[in-house]
Amino acid sequence: MQEKIELIKKLKTEKNAVILAHCYQNAEIDEVADFVGDSLYLSQQAAKTDADIIVFAGVFFMAQTAKILNPNKKVLLPRTESGCLMADMINYHQLMEFKSQHPGIPTVCYINSTAEVKSECDICCTSSNAIKIVDSLNADEVLFLPDTYLGKWVEKQLRNVKVTTYPGYCPTHLRIKPEDIIEAKNKYPDAEVLAHPECHKNVTELADYVGSTTGIMNYAIKSNKKQFIIATEKGVVDRLSRDYKDKKFILIKDNIICPNMKWHTLDDIYNALEKEQYEINVDEKIAKKALICIDRMLEVSK
Ligand code: 13P
Ligand code: SF4
């Protein structure tokens, strides 16, 4: 493995490439990554990189967002199978239908959506800035898609805005049931429960903290507690357990794994850099419109 790591680092320098990795990736990817974090952090890094090549160890919509932000750079996704089941739940036609049912209402799309969908929305958000983004619109009502649970969680936090949601969801996060939280709390009564807002509302209601993947990690690092029940993808627990050995991190259930996030291996990253595959391209007209939606989010998140 060390040999492969060295080869990747060498290629990265030769080709002036940067590797961005989401914290749901297999943890060994961190050995070669320049930046590891949640989707907001990675899109911010993509927006300011001066590398010629961006290798995205994440899912398709993340690489697509990086390409929209960098139309003149080469953006590579090491494995094309890495889609997002939630992003696939809404296409252009479904979005148009949803909008036509609620005319004149500002539309917020979660970054977990395709470029085509982003191109028809007013502003984008991630799980770490969703409250701020919805609030920034100063609207009585917003349309939120595709994640109904994130949208409804935002509505609950803001109280003064109606958030009408599209019925999309993350199959991985919905595997977490309220019974799992109750059982884990009984087993670890001193532990704090940290949950991602993609979880069902009956789960987030039981959590001590709800936030993005980086939000959860930062909370656990700063907390004085020693035990944490983590209600999100396994990659977060793998990284926290690796880096903070004096604390105990309990994955709520063994199967909270996003299969699409786990495709990329170090071999795939090496092949991506060597063969410059698989290049992500976005139709120019769609990319221009989607960029407005993403740029608005980055501006509000500064
Ligand atoms: P973050 O915004 O927390 O990185 O989440 C992205 C995601 O796909 C979670 O399922
Ligand atoms: Fe998509 Fe869910 Fe995987 Fe996140 S965890 S990338 S929302 S399928």
mmCIF file of C-alpha atoms and ligand atoms in Angstrom:
data_model
loop_
_atom_site.group_PDB
_atom_site.id
_atom_site.type_symbol
_atom_site.label_atom_id
_atom_site.label_comp_id
_atom_site.label_asym_id
_atom_site.label_seq_id
_atom_site.Cartn_x
_atom_site.Cartn_y
_atom_site.Cartn_z
ATOM 1 C CA MET A 1 0.000 0.000 0.000
ATOM 2 C CA GLN A 2 2.843 2.403 0.893
ATOM 3 C CA GLU A 3 4.309 1.941 -2.572
ATOM 4 C CA LYS A 4 1.010 2.868 -4.224
ATOM 5 C CA ILE A 5 0.713 5.913 -1.972
ATOM 6 C CA GLU A 6 4.156 7.105 -3.047
ATOM 7 C CA LEU A 7 3.347 6.525 -6.736
ATOM 8 C CA ILE A 8 0.131 8.537 -6.437
ATOM 9 C CA LYS A 9 1.937 11.395 -4.677
ATOM 10 C CA LYS A 10 4.584 11.454 -7.421
ATOM 11 C CA LEU A 11 1.985 11.527 -10.198
ATOM 12 C CA LYS A 12 0.065 14.200 -8.362
ATOM 13 C CA THR A 13 3.117 16.484 -8.340
ATOM 14 C CA GLU A 14 4.055 15.711 -11.950
ATOM 15 C CA LYS A 15 0.564 16.506 -13.194
ATOM 16 C CA ASN A 16 -0.198 19.370 -10.811
ATOM 17 C CA ALA A 17 -3.252 17.512 -9.541
ATOM 18 C CA VAL A 18 -5.236 17.877 -6.349
ATOM 19 C CA ILE A 19 -7.182 15.059 -4.660
ATOM 20 C CA LEU A 20 -10.390 15.948 -2.829
ATOM 21 C CA ALA A 21 -11.906 13.228 -0.624
ATOM 22 C CA HIS A 22 -15.261 13.124 1.142
ATOM 23 C CA CYS A 23 -15.194 11.803 4.702
ATOM 24 C CA TYR A 24 -17.398 8.842 3.746
ATOM 25 C CA GLN A 25 -14.565 7.487 1.559
ATOM 26 C CA ASN A 26 -12.505 4.456 2.535
ATOM 27 C CA ALA A 27 -10.146 5.903 5.149
ATOM 28 C CA GLU A 28 -6.916 4.892 3.315
ATOM 29 C CA ILE A 29 -7.774 7.499 0.643
ATOM 30 C CA ASP A 30 -6.818 10.165 3.221
ATOM 31 C CA GLU A 31 -3.175 9.095 2.793
ATOM 32 C CA VAL A 32 -3.113 10.701 -0.658
ATOM 33 C CA ALA A 33 -5.834 13.341 -0.330
ATOM 34 C CA ASP A 34 -5.006 17.042 -0.182
ATOM 35 C CA PHE A 35 -8.343 17.895 1.384
ATOM 36 C CA VAL A 36 -10.773 15.674 3.293
ATOM 37 C CA GLY A 37 -14.129 16.971 4.450
ATOM 38 C CA ASP A 38 -17.843 17.449 3.901
ATOM 39 C CA SER A 39 -19.457 18.549 0.666
ATOM 40 C CA LEU A 40 -19.343 22.276 1.477
ATOM 41 C CA TYR A 41 -15.657 22.227 2.395
ATOM 42 C CA LEU A 42 -14.790 20.253 -0.738
ATOM 43 C CA SER A 43 -16.745 22.567 -3.034
ATOM 44 C CA GLN A 44 -14.993 25.544 -1.417
ATOM 45 C CA GLN A 45 -11.624 23.872 -2.035
ATOM 46 C CA ALA A 46 -12.634 23.072 -5.628
ATOM 47 C CA ALA A 47 -13.576 26.721 -6.143
ATOM 48 C CA LYS A 48 -10.142 27.998 -5.143
ATOM 49 C CA THR A 49 -7.701 25.367 -6.394
ATOM 50 C CA ASP A 50 -5.031 26.264 -8.926
ATOM 51 C CA ALA A 51 -4.341 22.637 -9.823
ATOM 52 C CA ASP A 52 -4.712 21.545 -13.456
ATOM 53 C CA ILE A 53 -6.428 18.283 -12.557
ATOM 54 C CA ILE A 54 -8.964 17.628 -9.792
ATOM 55 C CA VAL A 55 -9.426 14.005 -8.754
ATOM 56 C CA PHE A 56 -12.651 13.692 -6.803
ATOM 57 C CA ALA A 57 -12.851 10.789 -4.375
ATOM 58 C CA GLY A 58 -16.534 11.247 -3.732
ATOM 59 C CA VAL A 59 -19.770 10.756 -5.633
ATOM 60 C CA PHE A 60 -20.769 11.954 -9.093
ATOM 61 C CA PHE A 61 -22.604 15.149 -8.107
ATOM 62 C CA MET A 62 -19.522 16.318 -6.173
ATOM 63 C CA ALA A 63 -17.236 15.859 -9.191
ATOM 64 C CA GLN A 64 -19.846 17.510 -11.397
ATOM 65 C CA THR A 65 -19.988 20.508 -9.021
ATOM 66 C CA ALA A 66 -16.182 20.749 -9.139
ATOM 67 C CA LYS A 67 -16.328 20.772 -12.962
ATOM 68 C CA ILE A 68 -18.995 23.504 -12.995
ATOM 69 C CA LEU A 69 -16.729 25.588 -10.760
ATOM 70 C CA ASN A 70 -13.699 24.828 -12.953
ATOM 71 C CA PRO A 71 -14.831 24.583 -16.580
ATOM 72 C CA ASN A 72 -11.256 24.825 -17.862
ATOM 73 C CA LYS A 73 -9.792 22.145 -15.603
ATOM 74 C CA LYS A 74 -9.825 18.388 -15.930
ATOM 75 C CA VAL A 75 -12.064 16.824 -13.279
ATOM 76 C CA LEU A 76 -11.732 13.080 -12.790
ATOM 77 C CA LEU A 77 -13.985 10.618 -10.992
ATOM 78 C CA PRO A 78 -11.946 7.417 -10.438
ATOM 79 C CA ARG A 79 -15.010 5.117 -10.572
ATOM 80 C CA THR A 80 -18.051 6.057 -12.625
ATOM 81 C CA GLU A 81 -20.320 3.831 -10.510
ATOM 82 C CA SER A 82 -20.117 6.402 -7.713
ATOM 83 C CA GLY A 83 -23.545 7.943 -8.006
ATOM 84 C CA CYS A 84 -25.817 9.243 -5.240
ATOM 85 C CA LEU A 85 -29.150 7.460 -4.849
ATOM 86 C CA MET A 86 -30.743 10.597 -3.427
ATOM 87 C CA ALA A 87 -29.549 12.820 -6.294
ATOM 88 C CA ASP A 88 -31.025 10.291 -8.736
ATOM 89 C CA MET A 89 -34.473 10.721 -7.181
ATOM 90 C CA ILE A 90 -35.170 13.966 -9.030
ATOM 91 C CA ASN A 91 -34.560 14.704 -12.689
ATOM 92 C CA TYR A 92 -35.270 17.814 -14.748
ATOM 93 C CA HIS A 93 -38.857 16.797 -15.573
ATOM 94 C CA GLN A 94 -39.704 15.880 -11.999
ATOM 95 C CA LEU A 95 -38.287 19.225 -10.861
ATOM 96 C CA MET A 96 -40.390 21.102 -13.424
ATOM 97 C CA GLU A 97 -43.490 19.247 -12.280
ATOM 98 C CA PHE A 98 -42.703 20.028 -8.609
ATOM 99 C CA LYS A 99 -42.130 23.713 -9.402
ATOM 100 C CA SER A 100 -45.310 23.953 -11.465
ATOM 101 C CA GLN A 101 -47.304 22.687 -8.470
ATOM 102 C CA HIS A 102 -45.933 25.612 -6.405
ATOM 103 C CA PRO A 103 -45.465 28.546 -8.792
ATOM 104 C CA GLY A 104 -43.449 31.589 -7.755
ATOM 105 C CA ILE A 105 -41.801 29.995 -4.708
ATOM 106 C CA PRO A 106 -37.968 30.199 -4.444
ATOM 107 C CA THR A 107 -36.325 26.830 -4.978
ATOM 108 C CA VAL A 108 -33.417 25.543 -2.887
ATOM 109 C CA CYS A 109 -31.596 22.434 -4.041
ATOM 110 C CA TYR A 110 -29.384 20.296 -1.901
ATOM 111 C CA ILE A 111 -25.932 19.933 -3.460
ATOM 112 C CA ASN A 112 -26.863 16.229 -3.785
ATOM 113 C CA SER A 113 -28.525 16.883 -7.157
ATOM 114 C CA THR A 114 -27.556 16.846 -10.827
ATOM 115 C CA ALA A 115 -26.223 19.852 -12.751
ATOM 116 C CA GLU A 116 -29.460 19.937 -14.758
ATOM 117 C CA VAL A 117 -31.511 20.198 -11.568
ATOM 118 C CA LYS A 118 -29.197 22.871 -10.133
ATOM 119 C CA SER A 119 -29.537 24.851 -13.353
ATOM 120 C CA GLU A 120 -33.258 25.361 -12.652
ATOM 121 C CA CYS A 121 -32.985 26.186 -8.929
ATOM 122 C CA ASP A 122 -32.403 29.556 -7.263
ATOM 123 C CA ILE A 123 -29.740 28.522 -4.781
ATOM 124 C CA CYS A 124 -27.895 25.435 -3.671
ATOM 125 C CA CYS A 125 -27.072 24.307 -0.123
ATOM 126 C CA THR A 126 -25.283 21.546 1.757
ATOM 127 C CA SER A 127 -26.180 20.000 5.081
ATOM 128 C CA SER A 128 -23.785 22.358 6.871
ATOM 129 C CA ASN A 129 -25.256 25.614 5.543
ATOM 130 C CA ALA A 130 -28.895 24.680 4.745
ATOM 131 C CA ILE A 131 -30.353 26.771 7.593
ATOM 132 C CA LYS A 132 -28.303 29.826 6.625
ATOM 133 C CA ILE A 133 -29.161 29.453 2.930
ATOM 134 C CA VAL A 134 -32.921 29.099 3.460
ATOM 135 C CA ASP A 135 -32.851 31.994 5.916
ATOM 136 C CA SER A 136 -30.919 34.170 3.436
ATOM 137 C CA LEU A 137 -33.881 34.090 1.050
ATOM 138 C CA ASN A 138 -36.128 36.016 3.491
ATOM 139 C CA ALA A 139 -39.093 34.102 2.100
ATOM 140 C CA ASP A 140 -42.290 32.897 3.820
ATOM 141 C CA GLU A 141 -42.082 29.681 1.838
ATOM 142 C CA VAL A 142 -39.365 27.831 -0.074
ATOM 143 C CA LEU A 143 -39.303 24.660 -2.148
ATOM 144 C CA PHE A 144 -36.589 22.266 -1.020
ATOM 145 C CA LEU A 145 -35.280 19.242 -2.901
ATOM 146 C CA PRO A 146 -34.488 16.415 -3.136
ATOM 147 C CA ASP A 147 -34.083 15.591 0.583
ATOM 148 C CA THR A 148 -37.362 15.851 2.460
ATOM 149 C CA TYR A 149 -35.720 15.150 5.857
ATOM 150 C CA LEU A 150 -33.059 17.851 5.566
ATOM 151 C CA GLY A 151 -35.728 20.292 4.343
ATOM 152 C CA LYS A 152 -38.101 19.532 7.207
ATOM 153 C CA TRP A 153 -35.251 19.715 9.735
ATOM 154 C CA VAL A 154 -34.404 23.216 8.426
ATOM 155 C CA GLU A 155 -38.059 24.219 8.737
ATOM 156 C CA LYS A 156 -38.070 23.118 12.360
ATOM 157 C CA GLN A 157 -34.936 25.144 13.156
ATOM 158 C CA LEU A 158 -36.113 28.327 11.446
ATOM 159 C CA ARG A 159 -39.792 28.195 12.548
ATOM 160 C CA ASN A 160 -40.805 31.248 10.458
ATOM 161 C CA VAL A 161 -40.567 29.720 6.994
ATOM 162 C CA LYS A 162 -42.647 27.010 5.363
ATOM 163 C CA VAL A 163 -40.359 24.479 3.694
ATOM 164 C CA THR A 164 -42.221 22.484 1.070
ATOM 165 C CA THR A 165 -40.154 19.418 0.313
ATOM 166 C CA TYR A 166 -39.777 16.987 -2.553
ATOM 167 C CA PRO A 167 -40.088 13.366 -1.385
ATOM 168 C CA GLY A 168 -36.415 12.372 -1.849
ATOM 169 C CA TYR A 169 -34.285 10.693 0.800
ATOM 170 C CA CYS A 170 -30.992 8.932 1.460
ATOM 171 C CA PRO A 171 -31.498 5.151 1.683
ATOM 172 C CA THR A 172 -28.343 4.795 3.801
ATOM 173 C CA HIS A 173 -29.421 7.300 6.459
ATOM 174 C CA LEU A 174 -32.999 6.018 6.502
ATOM 175 C CA ARG A 175 -31.714 2.644 7.670
ATOM 176 C CA ILE A 176 -31.214 4.291 11.061
ATOM 177 C CA LYS A 177 -34.373 3.801 13.141
ATOM 178 C CA PRO A 178 -35.405 5.558 16.376
ATOM 179 C CA GLU A 179 -35.288 2.139 18.098
ATOM 180 C CA ASP A 180 -31.571 1.929 17.212
ATOM 181 C CA ILE A 181 -30.937 5.220 18.997
ATOM 182 C CA ILE A 182 -32.932 4.201 22.058
ATOM 183 C CA GLU A 183 -31.126 0.858 22.236
ATOM 184 C CA ALA A 184 -27.687 2.499 21.873
ATOM 185 C CA LYS A 185 -28.542 5.119 24.522
ATOM 186 C CA ASN A 186 -29.536 2.366 26.952
ATOM 187 C CA LYS A 187 -26.282 0.564 26.261
ATOM 188 C CA TYR A 188 -24.107 3.707 26.472
ATOM 189 C CA PRO A 189 -25.980 6.067 28.836
ATOM 190 C CA ASP A 190 -23.048 8.518 29.026
ATOM 191 C CA ALA A 191 -22.695 8.860 25.272
ATOM 192 C CA GLU A 192 -23.882 11.814 23.203
ATOM 193 C CA VAL A 193 -25.899 11.074 20.065
ATOM 194 C CA LEU A 194 -24.692 12.895 16.943
ATOM 195 C CA ALA A 195 -26.851 12.609 13.807
ATOM 196 C CA HIS A 196 -26.796 13.786 10.199
ATOM 197 C CA PRO A 197 -29.875 15.796 9.121
ATOM 198 C CA GLU A 198 -30.508 13.306 6.305
ATOM 199 C CA CYS A 199 -31.792 10.947 9.022
ATOM 200 C CA HIS A 200 -35.530 10.524 9.603
ATOM 201 C CA LYS A 201 -36.990 13.221 11.876
ATOM 202 C CA ASN A 202 -37.829 10.593 14.509
ATOM 203 C CA VAL A 203 -34.078 9.972 14.694
ATOM 204 C CA THR A 204 -32.840 13.593 14.664
ATOM 205 C CA GLU A 205 -35.357 14.399 17.413
ATOM 206 C CA LEU A 206 -33.485 11.979 19.683
ATOM 207 C CA ALA A 207 -30.036 13.403 18.919
ATOM 208 C CA ASP A 208 -27.968 15.728 21.132
ATOM 209 C CA TYR A 209 -26.443 17.320 18.037
ATOM 210 C CA VAL A 210 -27.515 17.357 14.383
ATOM 211 C CA GLY A 211 -25.072 18.476 11.703
ATOM 212 C CA SER A 212 -23.093 17.751 8.561
ATOM 213 C CA THR A 213 -20.318 15.175 8.530
ATOM 214 C CA THR A 214 -17.704 17.826 9.407
ATOM 215 C CA GLY A 215 -20.122 19.338 11.934
ATOM 216 C CA ILE A 216 -20.420 15.975 13.681
ATOM 217 C CA MET A 217 -16.658 15.483 13.674
ATOM 218 C CA ASN A 218 -15.944 18.948 15.056
ATOM 219 C CA TYR A 219 -18.600 18.572 17.728
ATOM 220 C CA ALA A 220 -17.133 15.253 18.902
ATOM 221 C CA ILE A 221 -13.580 16.627 18.909
ATOM 222 C CA LYS A 222 -14.543 19.660 21.032
ATOM 223 C CA SER A 223 -16.945 17.897 23.421
ATOM 224 C CA ASN A 224 -15.796 16.998 26.928
ATOM 225 C CA LYS A 225 -17.680 13.700 26.664
ATOM 226 C CA LYS A 226 -15.755 10.507 25.984
ATOM 227 C CA GLN A 227 -18.374 8.422 24.151
ATOM 228 C CA PHE A 228 -20.386 9.232 21.050
ATOM 229 C CA ILE A 229 -23.133 7.363 19.220
ATOM 230 C CA ILE A 230 -22.713 8.313 15.575
ATOM 231 C CA ALA A 231 -25.825 8.294 13.376
ATOM 232 C CA THR A 232 -24.283 8.765 9.959
ATOM 233 C CA GLU A 233 -22.047 6.909 7.525
ATOM 234 C CA LYS A 234 -19.259 4.645 8.796
ATOM 235 C CA GLY A 235 -16.462 6.776 7.275
ATOM 236 C CA VAL A 236 -17.023 9.394 9.986
ATOM 237 C CA VAL A 237 -16.532 6.800 12.746
ATOM 238 C CA ASP A 238 -13.453 5.353 11.004
ATOM 239 C CA ARG A 239 -11.763 8.762 10.904
ATOM 240 C CA LEU A 240 -12.715 9.816 14.427
ATOM 241 C CA SER A 241 -11.593 6.452 15.876
ATOM 242 C CA ARG A 242 -8.306 6.684 13.986
ATOM 243 C CA ASP A 243 -7.537 10.258 15.088
ATOM 244 C CA TYR A 244 -8.975 10.467 18.640
ATOM 245 C CA LYS A 245 -7.990 7.299 20.438
ATOM 246 C CA ASP A 246 -8.922 8.646 23.877
ATOM 247 C CA LYS A 247 -12.612 8.769 22.861
ATOM 248 C CA LYS A 248 -15.037 6.022 21.892
ATOM 249 C CA PHE A 249 -17.126 6.352 18.735
ATOM 250 C CA ILE A 250 -20.010 3.945 18.293
ATOM 251 C CA LEU A 251 -21.479 3.482 14.806
ATOM 252 C CA ILE A 252 -25.215 3.289 15.366
ATOM 253 C CA LYS A 253 -25.490 0.135 13.225
ATOM 254 C CA ASP A 254 -22.953 -1.891 11.233
ATOM 255 C CA ASN A 255 -24.655 -1.394 7.882
ATOM 256 C CA ILE A 256 -24.653 2.411 7.755
ATOM 257 C CA ILE A 257 -22.410 2.381 4.724
ATOM 258 C CA CYS A 258 -23.032 4.272 1.493
ATOM 259 C CA PRO A 259 -21.994 1.701 -1.133
ATOM 260 C CA ASN A 260 -21.509 4.401 -3.756
ATOM 261 C CA MET A 261 -19.004 6.262 -1.606
ATOM 262 C CA LYS A 262 -16.903 3.135 -1.128
ATOM 263 C CA TRP A 263 -16.054 2.359 -4.766
ATOM 264 C CA HIS A 264 -12.799 4.279 -4.975
ATOM 265 C CA THR A 265 -9.647 2.442 -3.949
ATOM 266 C CA LEU A 266 -6.043 3.626 -4.029
ATOM 267 C CA ASP A 267 -5.616 1.610 -7.255
ATOM 268 C CA ASP A 268 -8.508 3.516 -8.815
ATOM 269 C CA ILE A 269 -7.018 6.836 -7.769
ATOM 270 C CA TYR A 270 -3.693 5.818 -9.276
ATOM 271 C CA ASN A 271 -5.360 4.728 -12.540
ATOM 272 C CA ALA A 272 -7.390 7.927 -12.633
ATOM 273 C CA LEU A 273 -4.262 10.038 -12.400
ATOM 274 C CA GLU A 274 -2.188 7.939 -14.751
ATOM 275 C CA LYS A 275 -4.797 7.510 -17.500
ATOM 276 C CA GLU A 276 -6.599 10.772 -16.691
ATOM 277 C CA GLN A 277 -9.910 8.949 -16.364
ATOM 278 C CA TYR A 278 -12.875 9.286 -16.008
ATOM 279 C CA GLU A 279 -13.333 12.830 -17.110
ATOM 280 C CA ILE A 280 -16.480 14.654 -16.023
ATOM 281 C CA ASN A 281 -17.965 17.096 -18.504
ATOM 282 C CA VAL A 282 -21.087 19.223 -18.203
ATOM 283 C CA ASP A 283 -23.070 20.750 -21.064
ATOM 284 C CA GLU A 284 -21.929 24.385 -21.296
ATOM 285 C CA LYS A 285 -25.406 25.957 -21.141
ATOM 286 C CA ILE A 286 -26.452 23.847 -18.151
ATOM 287 C CA ALA A 287 -23.122 24.464 -16.406
ATOM 288 C CA LYS A 288 -23.460 28.254 -16.746
ATOM 289 C CA LYS A 289 -26.916 28.224 -15.134
ATOM 290 C CA ALA A 290 -25.925 25.714 -12.448
ATOM 291 C CA LEU A 291 -22.898 27.874 -11.594
ATOM 292 C CA ILE A 292 -25.182 30.760 -10.612
ATOM 293 C CA CYS A 293 -26.972 28.467 -8.158
ATOM 294 C CA ILE A 294 -23.685 27.168 -6.664
ATOM 295 C CA ASP A 295 -22.000 30.599 -6.585
ATOM 296 C CA ARG A 296 -24.929 32.061 -4.652
ATOM 297 C CA MET A 297 -24.420 29.374 -2.021
ATOM 298 C CA LEU A 298 -20.667 30.001 -1.809
ATOM 299 C CA GLU A 299 -21.289 33.745 -1.454
ATOM 300 C CA VAL A 300 -23.752 33.254 1.440
ATOM 301 C CA SER A 301 -21.394 30.715 3.088
ATOM 302 C CA LYS A 302 -18.318 32.990 3.096
HETATM 303 P P1 13P B 1 -22.196 16.367 3.887
HETATM 304 O O1 13P B 1 -22.738 17.639 3.333
HETATM 305 O O2 13P B 1 -22.353 16.280 5.357
HETATM 306 O O3 13P B 1 -20.841 16.117 3.399
HETATM 307 O O4 13P B 1 -23.108 15.182 3.357
HETATM 308 C C1 13P B 1 -23.087 14.759 2.036
HETATM 309 C C2 13P B 1 -23.800 13.508 1.886
HETATM 310 O O5 13P B 1 -23.975 13.000 0.821
HETATM 311 C C3 13P B 1 -24.313 12.904 3.087
HETATM 312 O O6 13P B 1 -24.987 11.762 2.777
HETATM 313 FE FE1 SF4 B 2 -26.110 10.037 -1.518
HETATM 314 FE FE2 SF4 B 2 -26.892 8.994 0.812
HETATM 315 FE FE3 SF4 B 2 -24.611 8.207 -0.258
HETATM 316 FE FE4 SF4 B 2 -24.844 10.674 0.757
HETATM 317 S S1 SF4 B 2 -24.935 8.740 1.860
HETATM 318 S S2 SF4 B 2 -23.901 10.113 -1.193
HETATM 319 S S3 SF4 B 2 -26.993 11.130 0.208
HETATM 320 S S4 SF4 B 2 -26.693 7.915 -1.146
#
